[in-house]
Amino acid sequence: MITLWELEGKGGRRYSLFSWRARMALRHKGLDFATQPVCLSDKKAIEFSSGKTVPIIRDNDTVVRDSWKIAEYLEDRYPQAPALFGGAIGRGVSQSFNAWVDRAVVPAMMQAIVFDVHERVAPQDEAYLRESMERVLRKTLEATRAERVEAVKRLGRILEPMQAALKRQLFVCGASPAYADYILFSVFQWARVMSPDEVLAPEDPLFAWRGRMLELFGGFAREVPTA
Ligand SMILES: N[C@@H](CCC(=O)N[C@@H](CS)C(=O)NCC(=O)O)C(=O)O
C-alpha cells in the first residue's frame, strides 16, 4: 500500500495542487493508496522526507518527494500499468509542460484565488499562508482580492494556447488523458476545492475538458469537498 502525504484545509478539503498531480497519477496507474493529511506549517510531520513540501509518497521502503519525481518513480516502478508519459519523448515534453504550468499558470491562478485559499486553510495555517503569499505576491491578500477580475483575465490570456489545443483534441495528451493532463488539471482542481468563484466560462474548451477530467476514475476528483 502506498501512502500519500498532502495538505488538508477546513472541511476536510484536500487542496494541495501538486498532490492532486500525484493523486491522479496513482489512479492512472491503478494503484491503491492511503492519504496522510498534514498542515502547511507543520514541517515536523514531514521531516522524514528531508524536505518542506508535499506531495510525498512512501511505497514500502521508498520515500519520494516532489510531484514530478513521484510521476517518474511511478512510471519506472510500475511499467506494466498504463503509461503516464508514453516513452522518452513524452516524458521530455511532459517535463517542459510541467515547467510552463508551474511558472506561468500556477502564479496566474494564485493571483486569482489566493484570498479564497486563505479563507479555507486550516486555522493554524492562516498566518503562515498569509505571510508566505504576501511575500511572494508583494501585496496584501486584500489587495490581491481587489484585483481579482483583472487576474482572471490575465489567466485567460495565458491559457489561450491550451484553449486552441483543446479545440482540436479531447485531452492535453491527445485522445486520452495522461500525466500532462494531470499537471494542468491540478491547477483547476485547486481552484475548485478552495474558491467559490468560477474561473472558466462555459464556452471555453477548457471548461469541457475539466468536465471530462472530473469524470475520470469513477468521478474520483469530482466527489471531494469543494468550495
Ligand atoms: N515542486 C514541488 C512543489 C511542491 C509544493 O510547493 N507544495 C506546496 C503545497 S501545494 C507545499 O508543500 N508548500 C509548503 C510551504 O509552502 O511551506 C512539487 O512539484 O511537488
PDB file of C-alpha atoms and ligand atoms in Angstrom:
ATOM      1  CA  MET A   1       0.000   0.000   0.000  1.00  0.00           C
ATOM      2  CA  ILE A   2       1.287   3.450  -0.951  1.00  0.00           C
ATOM      3  CA  THR A   3       0.829   6.439   1.401  1.00  0.00           C
ATOM      4  CA  LEU A   4       0.466   9.978   0.076  1.00  0.00           C
ATOM      5  CA  TRP A   5       1.111  12.988   2.338  1.00  0.00           C
ATOM      6  CA  GLU A   6      -0.945  16.028   1.314  1.00  0.00           C
ATOM      7  CA  LEU A   7      -2.439  19.212   2.774  1.00  0.00           C
ATOM      8  CA  GLU A   8      -5.804  19.358   4.491  1.00  0.00           C
ATOM      9  CA  GLY A   9      -7.826  22.550   4.900  1.00  0.00           C
ATOM     10  CA  LYS A  10     -11.145  23.373   6.569  1.00  0.00           C
ATOM     11  CA  GLY A  11     -13.965  20.878   5.994  1.00  0.00           C
ATOM     12  CA  GLY A  12     -11.548  18.114   5.005  1.00  0.00           C
ATOM     13  CA  ARG A  13     -10.612  19.888   1.748  1.00  0.00           C
ATOM     14  CA  ARG A  14      -7.541  18.354   0.074  1.00  0.00           C
ATOM     15  CA  TYR A  15      -6.158  21.436  -1.571  1.00  0.00           C
ATOM     16  CA  SER A  16      -2.526  20.822  -2.438  1.00  0.00           C
ATOM     17  CA  LEU A  17      -2.417  21.275  -6.200  1.00  0.00           C
ATOM     18  CA  PHE A  18       0.853  19.360  -6.553  1.00  0.00           C
ATOM     19  CA  SER A  19      -0.637  16.491  -4.536  1.00  0.00           C
ATOM     20  CA  TRP A  20      -3.547  16.353  -7.000  1.00  0.00           C
ATOM     21  CA  ARG A  21      -0.976  15.502  -9.675  1.00  0.00           C
ATOM     22  CA  ALA A  22       0.196  12.565  -7.552  1.00  0.00           C
ATOM     23  CA  ARG A  23      -3.396  11.525  -6.753  1.00  0.00           C
ATOM     24  CA  MET A  24      -4.347  11.404 -10.427  1.00  0.00           C
ATOM     25  CA  ALA A  25      -1.091   9.653 -11.376  1.00  0.00           C
ATOM     26  CA  LEU A  26      -1.700   6.953  -8.747  1.00  0.00           C
ATOM     27  CA  ARG A  27      -5.245   6.418 -10.022  1.00  0.00           C
ATOM     28  CA  HIS A  28      -4.000   6.344 -13.635  1.00  0.00           C
ATOM     29  CA  LYS A  29      -1.594   3.563 -12.657  1.00  0.00           C
ATOM     30  CA  GLY A  30      -4.432   1.740 -10.875  1.00  0.00           C
ATOM     31  CA  LEU A  31      -2.549   1.798  -7.568  1.00  0.00           C
ATOM     32  CA  ASP A  32      -4.277   1.750  -4.183  1.00  0.00           C
ATOM     33  CA  PHE A  33      -3.154   4.428  -1.775  1.00  0.00           C
ATOM     34  CA  ALA A  34      -3.934   5.881   1.631  1.00  0.00           C
ATOM     35  CA  THR A  35      -3.653   9.595   2.311  1.00  0.00           C
ATOM     36  CA  GLN A  36      -1.985  11.258   5.262  1.00  0.00           C
ATOM     37  CA  PRO A  37      -3.225  14.834   5.797  1.00  0.00           C
ATOM     38  CA  VAL A  38      -0.754  17.405   7.118  1.00  0.00           C
ATOM     39  CA  CYS A  39      -0.842  21.110   7.913  1.00  0.00           C
ATOM     40  CA  LEU A  40       1.091  23.540   5.738  1.00  0.00           C
ATOM     41  CA  SER A  41       3.007  24.929   8.701  1.00  0.00           C
ATOM     42  CA  ASP A  42       3.750  21.573  10.377  1.00  0.00           C
ATOM     43  CA  LYS A  43       7.199  20.786   8.996  1.00  0.00           C
ATOM     44  CA  LYS A  44       7.877  18.225  11.770  1.00  0.00           C
ATOM     45  CA  ALA A  45       5.218  15.938  10.279  1.00  0.00           C
ATOM     46  CA  ILE A  46       7.156  15.652   7.020  1.00  0.00           C
ATOM     47  CA  GLU A  47      10.694  15.812   8.398  1.00  0.00           C
ATOM     48  CA  PHE A  48      11.243  12.171   7.380  1.00  0.00           C
ATOM     49  CA  SER A  49      11.212  13.314   3.721  1.00  0.00           C
ATOM     50  CA  SER A  50      14.157  15.695   4.222  1.00  0.00           C
ATOM     51  CA  GLY A  51      12.047  18.435   2.651  1.00  0.00           C
ATOM     52  CA  LYS A  52       9.394  21.027   3.431  1.00  0.00           C
ATOM     53  CA  THR A  53       6.783  20.375   0.754  1.00  0.00           C
ATOM     54  CA  VAL A  54       4.106  17.863  -0.181  1.00  0.00           C
ATOM     55  CA  PRO A  55       3.331  15.682  -2.031  1.00  0.00           C
ATOM     56  CA  ILE A  56       5.414  12.883  -0.577  1.00  0.00           C
ATOM     57  CA  ILE A  57       4.760   9.211  -1.158  1.00  0.00           C
ATOM     58  CA  ARG A  58       6.033   6.161   0.669  1.00  0.00           C
ATOM     59  CA  ASP A  59       5.958   2.905  -1.253  1.00  0.00           C
ATOM     60  CA  ASN A  60       7.264   0.170   1.072  1.00  0.00           C
ATOM     61  CA  ASP A  61      10.742   1.486   1.958  1.00  0.00           C
ATOM     62  CA  THR A  62      10.946   4.115  -0.768  1.00  0.00           C
ATOM     63  CA  VAL A  63      10.137   7.757   0.046  1.00  0.00           C
ATOM     64  CA  VAL A  64       9.727  10.166  -2.890  1.00  0.00           C
ATOM     65  CA  ARG A  65       9.054  13.899  -2.579  1.00  0.00           C
ATOM     66  CA  ASP A  66       8.116  16.324  -5.380  1.00  0.00           C
ATOM     67  CA  SER A  67       5.236  15.699  -7.777  1.00  0.00           C
ATOM     68  CA  TRP A  68       7.445  15.380 -10.865  1.00  0.00           C
ATOM     69  CA  LYS A  69       9.777  12.898  -9.162  1.00  0.00           C
ATOM     70  CA  ILE A  70       6.741  10.928  -7.958  1.00  0.00           C
ATOM     71  CA  ALA A  71       5.407  10.693 -11.531  1.00  0.00           C
ATOM     72  CA  GLU A  72       8.795   9.491 -12.783  1.00  0.00           C
ATOM     73  CA  TYR A  73       9.065   6.998  -9.917  1.00  0.00           C
ATOM     74  CA  LEU A  74       5.601   5.553 -10.640  1.00  0.00           C
ATOM     75  CA  GLU A  75       6.327   5.291 -14.354  1.00  0.00           C
ATOM     76  CA  ASP A  76       9.637   3.483 -13.767  1.00  0.00           C
ATOM     77  CA  ARG A  77       8.478   1.304 -10.853  1.00  0.00           C
ATOM     78  CA  TYR A  78       5.172   0.249 -12.487  1.00  0.00           C
ATOM     79  CA  PRO A  79       5.984  -0.002 -16.225  1.00  0.00           C
ATOM     80  CA  GLN A  80       3.233  -2.548 -16.905  1.00  0.00           C
ATOM     81  CA  ALA A  81       0.480  -0.199 -15.671  1.00  0.00           C
ATOM     82  CA  PRO A  82      -0.927   2.443 -18.080  1.00  0.00           C
ATOM     83  CA  ALA A  83       1.776   4.897 -19.152  1.00  0.00           C
ATOM     84  CA  LEU A  84       1.904   8.416 -17.708  1.00  0.00           C
ATOM     85  CA  PHE A  85       4.320   9.763 -20.326  1.00  0.00           C
ATOM     86  CA  GLY A  86       4.316   7.329 -23.279  1.00  0.00           C
ATOM     87  CA  GLY A  87       8.067   6.963 -23.755  1.00  0.00           C
ATOM     88  CA  ALA A  88      11.146   9.164 -23.546  1.00  0.00           C
ATOM     89  CA  ILE A  89       9.858  11.899 -25.857  1.00  0.00           C
ATOM     90  CA  GLY A  90       6.563  12.094 -23.977  1.00  0.00           C
ATOM     91  CA  ARG A  91       8.481  12.305 -20.691  1.00  0.00           C
ATOM     92  CA  GLY A  92      10.569  15.180 -22.023  1.00  0.00           C
ATOM     93  CA  VAL A  93       7.583  17.081 -23.389  1.00  0.00           C
ATOM     94  CA  SER A  94       5.689  16.491 -20.129  1.00  0.00           C
ATOM     95  CA  GLN A  95       8.583  17.916 -18.129  1.00  0.00           C
ATOM     96  CA  SER A  96       8.649  21.033 -20.328  1.00  0.00           C
ATOM     97  CA  PHE A  97       4.877  21.379 -19.920  1.00  0.00           C
ATOM     98  CA  ASN A  98       5.296  20.953 -16.147  1.00  0.00           C
ATOM     99  CA  ALA A  99       7.730  23.896 -16.097  1.00  0.00           C
ATOM    100  CA  TRP A 100       5.364  26.104 -18.119  1.00  0.00           C
ATOM    101  CA  VAL A 101       2.362  25.290 -15.903  1.00  0.00           C
ATOM    102  CA  ASP A 102       4.384  25.877 -12.715  1.00  0.00           C
ATOM    103  CA  ARG A 103       5.915  29.155 -13.881  1.00  0.00           C
ATOM    104  CA  ALA A 104       3.040  30.679 -15.867  1.00  0.00           C
ATOM    105  CA  VAL A 105      -0.305  29.100 -14.946  1.00  0.00           C
ATOM    106  CA  VAL A 106       0.153  28.481 -11.201  1.00  0.00           C
ATOM    107  CA  PRO A 107       1.215  32.095 -10.390  1.00  0.00           C
ATOM    108  CA  ALA A 108      -1.652  33.458 -12.510  1.00  0.00           C
ATOM    109  CA  MET A 109      -4.199  31.236 -10.752  1.00  0.00           C
ATOM    110  CA  MET A 110      -2.682  32.138  -7.406  1.00  0.00           C
ATOM    111  CA  GLN A 111      -3.361  35.835  -8.020  1.00  0.00           C
ATOM    112  CA  ALA A 112      -6.987  34.987  -8.789  1.00  0.00           C
ATOM    113  CA  ILE A 113      -7.783  32.686  -5.845  1.00  0.00           C
ATOM    114  CA  VAL A 114      -5.247  33.205  -3.043  1.00  0.00           C
ATOM    115  CA  PHE A 115      -7.710  35.182  -0.916  1.00  0.00           C
ATOM    116  CA  ASP A 116     -10.209  32.307  -1.110  1.00  0.00           C
ATOM    117  CA  VAL A 117      -7.465  29.773  -0.359  1.00  0.00           C
ATOM    118  CA  HIS A 118      -6.547  31.710   2.775  1.00  0.00           C
ATOM    119  CA  GLU A 119     -10.162  31.555   3.993  1.00  0.00           C
ATOM    120  CA  ARG A 120     -10.203  27.752   3.707  1.00  0.00           C
ATOM    121  CA  VAL A 121      -6.818  26.590   5.009  1.00  0.00           C
ATOM    122  CA  ALA A 122      -6.685  25.026   8.486  1.00  0.00           C
ATOM    123  CA  PRO A 123      -6.928  27.792  11.140  1.00  0.00           C
ATOM    124  CA  GLN A 124      -3.392  27.053  12.383  1.00  0.00           C
ATOM    125  CA  ASP A 125      -2.058  27.695   8.831  1.00  0.00           C
ATOM    126  CA  GLU A 126      -3.723  31.087   8.236  1.00  0.00           C
ATOM    127  CA  ALA A 127      -0.842  33.240   9.481  1.00  0.00           C
ATOM    128  CA  TYR A 128       1.772  31.084   7.719  1.00  0.00           C
ATOM    129  CA  LEU A 129      -0.088  31.209   4.396  1.00  0.00           C
ATOM    130  CA  ARG A 130      -0.698  34.955   4.608  1.00  0.00           C
ATOM    131  CA  GLU A 131       2.940  35.672   5.411  1.00  0.00           C
ATOM    132  CA  SER A 132       4.364  33.428   2.674  1.00  0.00           C
ATOM    133  CA  MET A 133       1.873  34.509  -0.018  1.00  0.00           C
ATOM    134  CA  GLU A 134       2.189  38.223   0.729  1.00  0.00           C
ATOM    135  CA  ARG A 135       5.977  37.851   0.477  1.00  0.00           C
ATOM    136  CA  VAL A 136       5.675  36.142  -2.952  1.00  0.00           C
ATOM    137  CA  LEU A 137       2.974  38.471  -4.296  1.00  0.00           C
ATOM    138  CA  ARG A 138       4.463  41.630  -2.717  1.00  0.00           C
ATOM    139  CA  LYS A 139       0.993  42.825  -1.732  1.00  0.00           C
ATOM    140  CA  THR A 140      -1.640  42.073   0.876  1.00  0.00           C
ATOM    141  CA  LEU A 141      -4.204  39.333   0.279  1.00  0.00           C
ATOM    142  CA  GLU A 142      -6.893  42.012   0.409  1.00  0.00           C
ATOM    143  CA  ALA A 143      -5.178  43.983  -2.392  1.00  0.00           C
ATOM    144  CA  THR A 144      -4.972  40.761  -4.434  1.00  0.00           C
ATOM    145  CA  ARG A 145      -8.679  40.168  -3.876  1.00  0.00           C
ATOM    146  CA  ALA A 146      -9.479  43.671  -5.157  1.00  0.00           C
ATOM    147  CA  GLU A 147      -7.623  42.876  -8.418  1.00  0.00           C
ATOM    148  CA  ARG A 148      -9.342  39.534  -8.986  1.00  0.00           C
ATOM    149  CA  VAL A 149     -11.226  40.428 -12.178  1.00  0.00           C
ATOM    150  CA  GLU A 150      -8.018  41.549 -13.883  1.00  0.00           C
ATOM    151  CA  ALA A 151      -6.225  38.432 -12.559  1.00  0.00           C
ATOM    152  CA  VAL A 152      -8.846  36.101 -14.096  1.00  0.00           C
ATOM    153  CA  LYS A 153      -8.492  37.933 -17.444  1.00  0.00           C
ATOM    154  CA  ARG A 154      -4.695  37.553 -17.290  1.00  0.00           C
ATOM    155  CA  LEU A 155      -5.121  33.838 -16.538  1.00  0.00           C
ATOM    156  CA  GLY A 156      -7.348  33.504 -19.621  1.00  0.00           C
ATOM    157  CA  ARG A 157      -4.708  35.149 -21.831  1.00  0.00           C
ATOM    158  CA  ILE A 158      -2.017  32.786 -20.500  1.00  0.00           C
ATOM    159  CA  LEU A 159      -4.266  29.766 -21.178  1.00  0.00           C
ATOM    160  CA  GLU A 160      -5.154  30.781 -24.749  1.00  0.00           C
ATOM    161  CA  PRO A 161      -2.752  28.206 -26.326  1.00  0.00           C
ATOM    162  CA  MET A 162      -4.458  25.439 -24.349  1.00  0.00           C
ATOM    163  CA  GLN A 163      -7.892  26.653 -25.494  1.00  0.00           C
ATOM    164  CA  ALA A 164      -6.653  26.306 -29.090  1.00  0.00           C
ATOM    165  CA  ALA A 165      -5.170  22.849 -28.420  1.00  0.00           C
ATOM    166  CA  LEU A 166      -8.284  21.552 -26.660  1.00  0.00           C
ATOM    167  CA  LYS A 167     -10.481  22.620 -29.570  1.00  0.00           C
ATOM    168  CA  ARG A 168      -8.561  20.106 -31.673  1.00  0.00           C
ATOM    169  CA  GLN A 169      -8.211  17.216 -29.249  1.00  0.00           C
ATOM    170  CA  LEU A 170     -10.061  15.897 -26.217  1.00  0.00           C
ATOM    171  CA  PHE A 171      -7.135  15.899 -23.829  1.00  0.00           C
ATOM    172  CA  VAL A 172      -3.763  17.646 -23.442  1.00  0.00           C
ATOM    173  CA  CYS A 173      -2.167  14.278 -24.271  1.00  0.00           C
ATOM    174  CA  GLY A 174      -4.445  13.589 -27.287  1.00  0.00           C
ATOM    175  CA  ALA A 175      -7.336  11.137 -27.445  1.00  0.00           C
ATOM    176  CA  SER A 176      -6.957  10.027 -23.835  1.00  0.00           C
ATOM    177  CA  PRO A 177      -5.596  11.617 -20.668  1.00  0.00           C
ATOM    178  CA  ALA A 178      -2.126  11.118 -19.200  1.00  0.00           C
ATOM    179  CA  TYR A 179       0.284  12.962 -16.951  1.00  0.00           C
ATOM    180  CA  ALA A 180       0.346  16.317 -18.779  1.00  0.00           C
ATOM    181  CA  ASP A 181      -3.440  16.459 -18.306  1.00  0.00           C
ATOM    182  CA  TYR A 182      -2.982  15.916 -14.575  1.00  0.00           C
ATOM    183  CA  ILE A 183      -0.378  18.702 -14.446  1.00  0.00           C
ATOM    184  CA  LEU A 184      -2.827  21.260 -15.843  1.00  0.00           C
ATOM    185  CA  PHE A 185      -5.895  19.779 -14.146  1.00  0.00           C
ATOM    186  CA  SER A 186      -4.270  20.137 -10.705  1.00  0.00           C
ATOM    187  CA  VAL A 187      -4.417  23.931 -11.035  1.00  0.00           C
ATOM    188  CA  PHE A 188      -8.172  23.896 -11.746  1.00  0.00           C
ATOM    189  CA  GLN A 189      -8.813  21.347  -9.031  1.00  0.00           C
ATOM    190  CA  TRP A 190      -7.000  23.618  -6.556  1.00  0.00           C
ATOM    191  CA  ALA A 191      -9.355  26.430  -7.585  1.00  0.00           C
ATOM    192  CA  ARG A 192     -12.394  24.167  -7.456  1.00  0.00           C
ATOM    193  CA  VAL A 193     -11.591  22.898  -3.952  1.00  0.00           C
ATOM    194  CA  MET A 194     -10.706  26.306  -2.483  1.00  0.00           C
ATOM    195  CA  SER A 195     -12.559  29.048  -4.379  1.00  0.00           C
ATOM    196  CA  PRO A 196     -16.333  29.502  -4.789  1.00  0.00           C
ATOM    197  CA  ASP A 197     -15.786  31.620  -7.920  1.00  0.00           C
ATOM    198  CA  GLU A 198     -15.739  30.051 -11.390  1.00  0.00           C
ATOM    199  CA  VAL A 199     -12.630  30.902 -13.426  1.00  0.00           C
ATOM    200  CA  LEU A 200     -13.759  29.301 -16.714  1.00  0.00           C
ATOM    201  CA  ALA A 201     -16.612  30.389 -18.979  1.00  0.00           C
ATOM    202  CA  PRO A 202     -18.901  27.535 -20.127  1.00  0.00           C
ATOM    203  CA  GLU A 203     -17.935  28.124 -23.789  1.00  0.00           C
ATOM    204  CA  ASP A 204     -14.212  27.795 -23.010  1.00  0.00           C
ATOM    205  CA  PRO A 205     -12.811  24.476 -24.371  1.00  0.00           C
ATOM    206  CA  LEU A 206     -11.045  24.149 -21.012  1.00  0.00           C
ATOM    207  CA  PHE A 207     -14.442  24.036 -19.286  1.00  0.00           C
ATOM    208  CA  ALA A 208     -15.481  20.897 -21.196  1.00  0.00           C
ATOM    209  CA  TRP A 209     -12.005  19.385 -20.760  1.00  0.00           C
ATOM    210  CA  ARG A 210     -12.185  19.948 -16.976  1.00  0.00           C
ATOM    211  CA  GLY A 211     -15.573  18.209 -17.027  1.00  0.00           C
ATOM    212  CA  ARG A 212     -14.000  15.204 -18.773  1.00  0.00           C
ATOM    213  CA  MET A 213     -11.197  15.168 -16.199  1.00  0.00           C
ATOM    214  CA  LEU A 214     -13.710  15.186 -13.347  1.00  0.00           C
ATOM    215  CA  GLU A 215     -15.371  12.068 -14.785  1.00  0.00           C
ATOM    216  CA  LEU A 216     -12.152  10.013 -14.758  1.00  0.00           C
ATOM    217  CA  PHE A 217     -11.707   7.056 -12.417  1.00  0.00           C
ATOM    218  CA  GLY A 218     -15.377   6.970 -11.424  1.00  0.00           C
ATOM    219  CA  GLY A 219     -15.577  10.689 -10.640  1.00  0.00           C
ATOM    220  CA  PHE A 220     -12.573  10.469  -8.306  1.00  0.00           C
ATOM    221  CA  ALA A 221     -11.778  14.217  -8.438  1.00  0.00           C
ATOM    222  CA  ARG A 222     -15.429  15.306  -8.586  1.00  0.00           C
ATOM    223  CA  GLU A 223     -16.523  13.577  -5.389  1.00  0.00           C
ATOM    224  CA  VAL A 224     -14.439  15.571  -2.900  1.00  0.00           C
ATOM    225  CA  PRO A 225     -15.198  18.502  -0.576  1.00  0.00           C
ATOM    226  CA  THR A 226     -15.033  21.720  -2.626  1.00  0.00           C
ATOM    227  CA  ALA A 227     -15.663  25.414  -2.044  1.00  0.00           C
TER     228      ALA A 227
HETATM  229  N1  LIG B   1       7.904  21.366  -6.973  1.00  0.00           N
HETATM  230  C1  LIG B   1       7.157  20.827  -5.875  1.00  0.00           C
HETATM  231  C2  LIG B   1       6.305  21.899  -5.253  1.00  0.00           C
HETATM  232  C3  LIG B   1       5.560  21.402  -4.046  1.00  0.00           C
HETATM  233  C4  LIG B   1       4.870  22.495  -3.255  1.00  0.00           C
HETATM  234  O1  LIG B   1       5.195  23.692  -3.359  1.00  0.00           O
HETATM  235  N2  LIG B   1       3.914  22.078  -2.419  1.00  0.00           N
HETATM  236  C5  LIG B   1       3.212  23.002  -1.542  1.00  0.00           C
HETATM  237  C6  LIG B   1       1.774  22.569  -1.365  1.00  0.00           C
HETATM  238  S1  LIG B   1       0.834  22.561  -2.851  1.00  0.00           S
HETATM  239  C7  LIG B   1       3.861  22.941  -0.187  1.00  0.00           C
HETATM  240  O2  LIG B   1       4.017  21.877   0.383  1.00  0.00           O
HETATM  241  N3  LIG B   1       4.254  24.092   0.343  1.00  0.00           N
HETATM  242  C8  LIG B   1       4.862  24.151   1.639  1.00  0.00           C
HETATM  243  C9  LIG B   1       5.133  25.550   2.108  1.00  0.00           C
HETATM  244  O3  LIG B   1       4.787  26.495   1.392  1.00  0.00           O
HETATM  245  O4  LIG B   1       5.681  25.662   3.200  1.00  0.00           O
HETATM  246  C10 LIG B   1       6.298  19.650  -6.374  1.00  0.00           C
HETATM  247  O5  LIG B   1       6.006  19.601  -7.579  1.00  0.00           O
HETATM  248  O6  LIG B   1       5.961  18.752  -5.592  1.00  0.00           O
END
